[in-house]
């Protein structure tokens, strides 16, 4: 399997786990309901910044969460690829 294939699989799995933990940690009226939720929110910060230009397009709310998930997957895929490339050097 190529490095990109491994990076795609690991990026989607990492984001799936983080997204599940983020949803399970609970949200209060002003943000995350626990310290774990805050740390997970920080892990999603780069994807949130990537989604900011799209937020001004007046898209329905049900589109924004899958879009954020997709952008976060892309972010983790790139990080996984960088890790795999540097790990393979000798």
XYZ file of C-alpha atoms in Angstrom:
90
model
C 0.000 0.000 0.000
C 1.289 3.453 -0.861
C 2.035 6.132 1.703
C -0.965 8.167 0.538
C -3.241 5.153 1.023
C -1.959 4.626 4.547
C -2.283 8.344 5.263
C -5.882 8.442 3.993
C -6.903 5.473 6.111
C -5.163 6.723 9.249
C -6.416 10.302 8.784
C -10.041 9.221 8.486
C -9.730 6.838 11.438
C -8.072 9.495 13.621
C -10.748 12.057 12.779
C -13.525 9.517 13.340
C -12.215 8.747 16.809
C -11.672 12.412 17.702
C -15.082 13.408 16.350
C -16.784 10.628 18.334
C -15.013 11.669 21.524
C -15.859 15.311 20.873
C -19.559 14.524 20.494
C -19.538 12.195 23.512
C -17.805 14.692 25.809
C -20.894 16.894 25.919
C -21.454 20.576 25.302
C -22.750 23.219 27.656
C -24.406 26.501 26.726
C -21.042 28.227 26.234
C -18.839 25.468 24.838
C -17.377 22.125 25.855
C -18.671 20.618 29.072
C -15.389 19.035 30.160
C -11.634 19.566 29.862
C -11.472 16.655 27.412
C -13.945 18.446 25.155
C -11.787 21.568 25.269
C -8.655 19.653 24.241
C -10.556 17.972 21.417
C -11.900 21.339 20.321
C -8.309 22.591 20.099
C -7.420 19.556 17.967
C -10.145 20.636 15.521
C -9.041 24.279 15.460
C -7.114 24.100 12.130
C -10.127 22.584 10.364
C -12.359 25.237 11.895
C -10.093 27.939 10.487
C -10.252 26.260 7.058
C -14.060 26.277 7.245
C -14.333 29.991 8.066
C -14.483 31.187 4.423
C -17.321 28.747 3.745
C -19.311 29.883 6.778
C -20.116 33.167 5.054
C -21.893 31.425 2.170
C -25.200 31.067 4.087
C -25.258 27.299 3.707
C -27.769 25.273 5.738
C -26.590 24.180 9.179
C -26.761 20.493 8.288
C -24.006 21.012 5.687
C -21.530 22.673 8.036
C -20.863 19.655 10.295
C -20.050 17.226 7.427
C -17.938 19.975 5.860
C -16.019 20.442 9.102
C -15.568 16.665 9.356
C -14.239 16.508 5.772
C -11.828 19.399 6.308
C -10.577 17.854 9.548
C -10.068 14.538 7.722
C -7.977 16.335 5.104
C -5.954 17.997 7.867
C -5.252 14.661 9.608
C -4.457 12.983 6.267
C -1.775 15.608 5.582
C -0.354 15.247 9.092
C -0.358 11.441 8.756
C 1.389 11.657 5.395
C 4.053 13.983 6.802
C 4.578 11.574 9.701
C 4.865 8.560 7.388
C 7.305 10.321 5.057
C 9.599 11.448 7.856
C 9.350 8.057 9.543
C 10.489 6.306 6.360
C 13.729 8.306 6.016
C 16.966 6.639 7.014
